[in-house]
Structure formats: C-alpha cells, structure tokens
Tab-separated table of C-alpha atoms in Angstrom:
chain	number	residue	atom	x	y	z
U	1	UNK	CA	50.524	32.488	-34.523
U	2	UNK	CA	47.637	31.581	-32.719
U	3	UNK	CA	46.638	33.971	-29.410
U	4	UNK	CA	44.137	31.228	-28.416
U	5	UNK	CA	45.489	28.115	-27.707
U	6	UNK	CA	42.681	24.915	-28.598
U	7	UNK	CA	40.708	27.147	-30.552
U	8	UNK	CA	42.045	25.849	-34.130
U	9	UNK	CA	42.249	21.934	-32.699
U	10	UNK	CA	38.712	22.639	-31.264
U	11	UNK	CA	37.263	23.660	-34.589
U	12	UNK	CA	38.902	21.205	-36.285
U	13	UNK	CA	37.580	18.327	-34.377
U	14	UNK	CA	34.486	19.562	-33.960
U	15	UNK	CA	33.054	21.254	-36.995
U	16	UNK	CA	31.660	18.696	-38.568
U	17	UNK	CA	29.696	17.825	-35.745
U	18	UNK	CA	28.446	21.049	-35.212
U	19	UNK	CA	27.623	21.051	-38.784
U	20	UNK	CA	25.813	18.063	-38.702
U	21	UNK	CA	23.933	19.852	-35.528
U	22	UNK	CA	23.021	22.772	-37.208
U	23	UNK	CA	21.519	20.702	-40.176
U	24	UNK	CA	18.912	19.402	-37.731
U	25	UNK	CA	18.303	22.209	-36.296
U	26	UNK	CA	17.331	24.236	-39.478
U	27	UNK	CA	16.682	21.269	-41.876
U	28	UNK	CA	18.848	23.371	-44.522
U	29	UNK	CA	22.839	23.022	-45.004
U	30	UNK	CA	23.181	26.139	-46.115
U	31	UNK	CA	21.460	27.635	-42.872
U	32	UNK	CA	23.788	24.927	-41.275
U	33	UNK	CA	26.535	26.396	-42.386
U	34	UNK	CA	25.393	29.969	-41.472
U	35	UNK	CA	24.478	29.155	-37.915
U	36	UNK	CA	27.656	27.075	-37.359
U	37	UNK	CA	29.955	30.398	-38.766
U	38	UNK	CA	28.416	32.769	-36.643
U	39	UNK	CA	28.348	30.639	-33.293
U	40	UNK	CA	32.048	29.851	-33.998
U	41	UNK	CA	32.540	33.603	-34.355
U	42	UNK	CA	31.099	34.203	-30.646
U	43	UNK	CA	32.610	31.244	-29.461
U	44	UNK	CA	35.735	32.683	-30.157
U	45	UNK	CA	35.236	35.439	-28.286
U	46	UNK	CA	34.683	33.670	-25.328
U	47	UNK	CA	37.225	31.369	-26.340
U	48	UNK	CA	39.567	32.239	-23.023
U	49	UNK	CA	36.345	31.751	-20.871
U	50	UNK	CA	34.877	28.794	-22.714
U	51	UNK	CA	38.112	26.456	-23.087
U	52	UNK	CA	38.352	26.188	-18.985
U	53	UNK	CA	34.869	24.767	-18.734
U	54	UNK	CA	34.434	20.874	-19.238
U	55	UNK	CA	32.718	20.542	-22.217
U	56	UNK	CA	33.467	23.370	-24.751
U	57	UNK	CA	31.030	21.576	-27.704
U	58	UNK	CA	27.823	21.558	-25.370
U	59	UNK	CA	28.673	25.619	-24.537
U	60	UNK	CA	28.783	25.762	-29.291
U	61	UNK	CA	25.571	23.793	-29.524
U	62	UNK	CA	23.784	25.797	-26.800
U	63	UNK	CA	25.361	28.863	-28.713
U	64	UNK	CA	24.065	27.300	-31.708
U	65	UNK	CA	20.467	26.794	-30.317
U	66	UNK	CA	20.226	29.997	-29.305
U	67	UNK	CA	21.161	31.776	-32.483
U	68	UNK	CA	18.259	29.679	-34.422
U	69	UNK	CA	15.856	30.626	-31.538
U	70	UNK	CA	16.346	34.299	-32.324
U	71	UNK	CA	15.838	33.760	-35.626
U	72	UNK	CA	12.914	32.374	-36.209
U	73	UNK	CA	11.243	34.414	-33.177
U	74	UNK	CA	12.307	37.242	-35.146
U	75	UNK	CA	10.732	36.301	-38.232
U	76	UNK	CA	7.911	34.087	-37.415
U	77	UNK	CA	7.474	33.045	-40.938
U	78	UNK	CA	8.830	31.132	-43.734
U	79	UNK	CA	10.187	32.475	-46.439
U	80	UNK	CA	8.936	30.859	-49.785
U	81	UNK	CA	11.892	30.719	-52.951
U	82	UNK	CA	10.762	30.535	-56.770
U	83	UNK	CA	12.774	28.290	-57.400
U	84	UNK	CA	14.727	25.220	-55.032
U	85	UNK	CA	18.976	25.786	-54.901
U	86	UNK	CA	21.001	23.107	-56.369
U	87	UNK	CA	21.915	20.413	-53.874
U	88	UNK	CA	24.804	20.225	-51.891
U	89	UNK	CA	27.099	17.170	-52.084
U	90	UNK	CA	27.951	17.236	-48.360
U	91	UNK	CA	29.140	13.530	-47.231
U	92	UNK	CA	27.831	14.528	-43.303
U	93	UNK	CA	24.392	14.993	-44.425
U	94	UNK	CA	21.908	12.060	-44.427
U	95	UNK	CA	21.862	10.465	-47.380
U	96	UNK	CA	18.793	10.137	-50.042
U	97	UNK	CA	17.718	7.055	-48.349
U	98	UNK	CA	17.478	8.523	-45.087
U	99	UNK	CA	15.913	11.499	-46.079
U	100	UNK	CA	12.223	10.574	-44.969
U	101	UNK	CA	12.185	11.457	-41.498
U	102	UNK	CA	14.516	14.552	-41.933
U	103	UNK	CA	12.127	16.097	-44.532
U	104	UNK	CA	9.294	15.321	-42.781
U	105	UNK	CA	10.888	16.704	-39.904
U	106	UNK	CA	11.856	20.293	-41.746
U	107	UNK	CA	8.116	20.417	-42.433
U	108	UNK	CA	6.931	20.935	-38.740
U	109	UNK	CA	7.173	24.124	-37.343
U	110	UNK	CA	10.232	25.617	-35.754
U	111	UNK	CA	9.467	25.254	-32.316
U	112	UNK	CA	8.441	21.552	-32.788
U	113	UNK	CA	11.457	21.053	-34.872
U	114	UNK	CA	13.881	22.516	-32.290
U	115	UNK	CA	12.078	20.868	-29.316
U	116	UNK	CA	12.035	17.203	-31.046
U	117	UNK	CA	15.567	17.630	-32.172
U	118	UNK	CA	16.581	18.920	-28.399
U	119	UNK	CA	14.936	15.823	-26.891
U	120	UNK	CA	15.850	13.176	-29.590
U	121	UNK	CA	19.124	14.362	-31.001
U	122	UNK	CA	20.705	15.856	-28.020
U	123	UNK	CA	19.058	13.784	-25.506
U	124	UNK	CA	18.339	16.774	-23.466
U	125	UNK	CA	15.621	16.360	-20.517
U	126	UNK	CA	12.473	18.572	-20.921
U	127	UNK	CA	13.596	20.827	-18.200
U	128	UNK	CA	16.893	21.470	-19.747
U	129	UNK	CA	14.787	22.313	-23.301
U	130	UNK	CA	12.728	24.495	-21.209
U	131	UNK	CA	15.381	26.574	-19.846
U	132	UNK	CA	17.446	26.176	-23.137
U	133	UNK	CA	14.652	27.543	-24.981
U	134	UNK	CA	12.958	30.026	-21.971
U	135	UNK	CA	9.524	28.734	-22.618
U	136	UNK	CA	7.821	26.191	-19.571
U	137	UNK	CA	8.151	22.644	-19.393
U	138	UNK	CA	4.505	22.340	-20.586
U	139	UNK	CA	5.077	24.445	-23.508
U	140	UNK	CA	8.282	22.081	-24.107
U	141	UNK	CA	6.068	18.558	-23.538
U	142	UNK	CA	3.060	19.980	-25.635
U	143	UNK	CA	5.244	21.245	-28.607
U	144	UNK	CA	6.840	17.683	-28.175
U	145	UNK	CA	3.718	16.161	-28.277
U	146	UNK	CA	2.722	17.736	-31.121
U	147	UNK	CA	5.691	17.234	-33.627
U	148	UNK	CA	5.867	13.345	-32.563
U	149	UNK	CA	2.168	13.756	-33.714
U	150	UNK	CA	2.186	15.465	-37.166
U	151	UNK	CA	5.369	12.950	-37.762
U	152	UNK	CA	3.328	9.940	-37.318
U	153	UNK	CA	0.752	10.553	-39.575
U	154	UNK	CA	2.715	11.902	-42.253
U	155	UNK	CA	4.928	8.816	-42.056
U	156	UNK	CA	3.390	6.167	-44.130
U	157	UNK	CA	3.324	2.421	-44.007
U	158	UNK	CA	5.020	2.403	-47.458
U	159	UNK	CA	7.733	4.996	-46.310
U	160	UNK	CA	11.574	3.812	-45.657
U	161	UNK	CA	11.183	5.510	-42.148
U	162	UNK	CA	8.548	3.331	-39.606
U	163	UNK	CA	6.828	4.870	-36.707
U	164	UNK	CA	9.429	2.557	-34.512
U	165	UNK	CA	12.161	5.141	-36.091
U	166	UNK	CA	10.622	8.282	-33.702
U	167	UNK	CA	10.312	7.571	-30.182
C-alpha cells in the first residue's frame, strides 16, 4: 500500500525525464542513473512537503543539480578508466547522430557543463544559475562564456552539429 499518495504516479511520469536530465548534467548514463536514484531517494522524503508545491519536477531537478554540484566540488578531478564500459542501449539518450554536441559538451569542465546545460537545457536565467549553483552572476556569465567558447572551436565545419546548433 502506498503511505505517499503521487509518489509512484510522480516517478512514473517523470523518470525518464529526469533521466534524460541527469544525462546532461553528467554526460554519462550510468552517472544519470546514479544521480536520478539518489535524488528520488530524498525526494521521497520530502515527498509530504514537496507534492503541495506547484511544480514537484523543478523541486527533483534542483535536487538533482545540487547532488552533481557536491560531487564534483568534492572531487575536483576526473577520474581516468583503463578501459571504456560497454554502451548502454538506452532509447532516451541522443542517438549516434546527435552525439557531436553532447560529447563535445562532456569534454568541458563541470562548471561550464552545468552552467551551459542550466541556461540552454533548462532555460534558467543567470540569476537563477547563480543562486542554484551559490557562485555570482559573473562567475555564472563568465563560465557561460567560456563553455559557448571551447564549443565553438571544437565544433568543426565538417561536423553534423553547426555553430547555429549552440546559442
């Protein structure tokens, strides 16, 4: 029997969207898959709280944000593997074709990553970032800045992606 109503219906709406979220966020779906678990874990807690406010998904994705914050301020570095895990047929994920931008976009650092993703993907204003991330809105504009740089010159002429593709 379920002790919190919406909780089931609300992960089973929304978890593939929160997948697909996480996937941007941390450019991995395994890490996707991590960071969605563990935000629906503390959602649930909150559950009673959260399902009275207007828009329980933005309250999972700012969850989500969050948890890859603290990550990657607590380990500041990437960790390199010998050798690359088989892929993962997930049907949510872009697909080979669109791949260009989204690997080029893994390659940037974190910060740039979760900034451009914040702005682009989630359409959030750089004051929200700012106070999403609790860095200052020039922090937020020059890690911006930077990202939208690196991906235009690593995005070829010849690539499937254009520079028109990243605002």
């Amino acid at each position: 029997m379920d002790d919190e109503p919406g909780f089931d219906d609300f992960v089973a709406k929304q978890a593939d969207a929160l997948l697909r979220y996480g996937y941007v966020l941390t450019g991995n779906p395994h890490d996707a898959a991590d960071l969605v678990q563990e935000a629906l874990v503390r959602l649930r807690g909150a559950w009673p709280r959260v399902r009275r406010k207007d828009n329980p998904h933005s309250y999972a994705r700012t969850t989500m944000t969050r948890l890859h914050i603290s990550v990657w301020r607590r380990r500041r570095r990437e960790h390199l593997a010998g050798e690359l895990p088989e892929r993962a047929g997930y049907t949510f994920f872009p697909s080979d074709e669109e791949q260009g931008l989204w690997q080029e976009l893994t390659a940037l650092p974190r910060k740039q990553r979760t900034v451009l993703v914040l702005r682009y993907y989630e359409q959030l204003t750089d004051a929200e970032i700012a106070e999403v991330l609790g860095i200052s809105l020039g922090t937020v504009r020059s890690q911006a800045s930077r990202g939208l740089d690196k991906l235009r010159s690593s995005l070829s002429p010849s690539s499937p992606v254009t520079h028109g593709s990243v605002r």
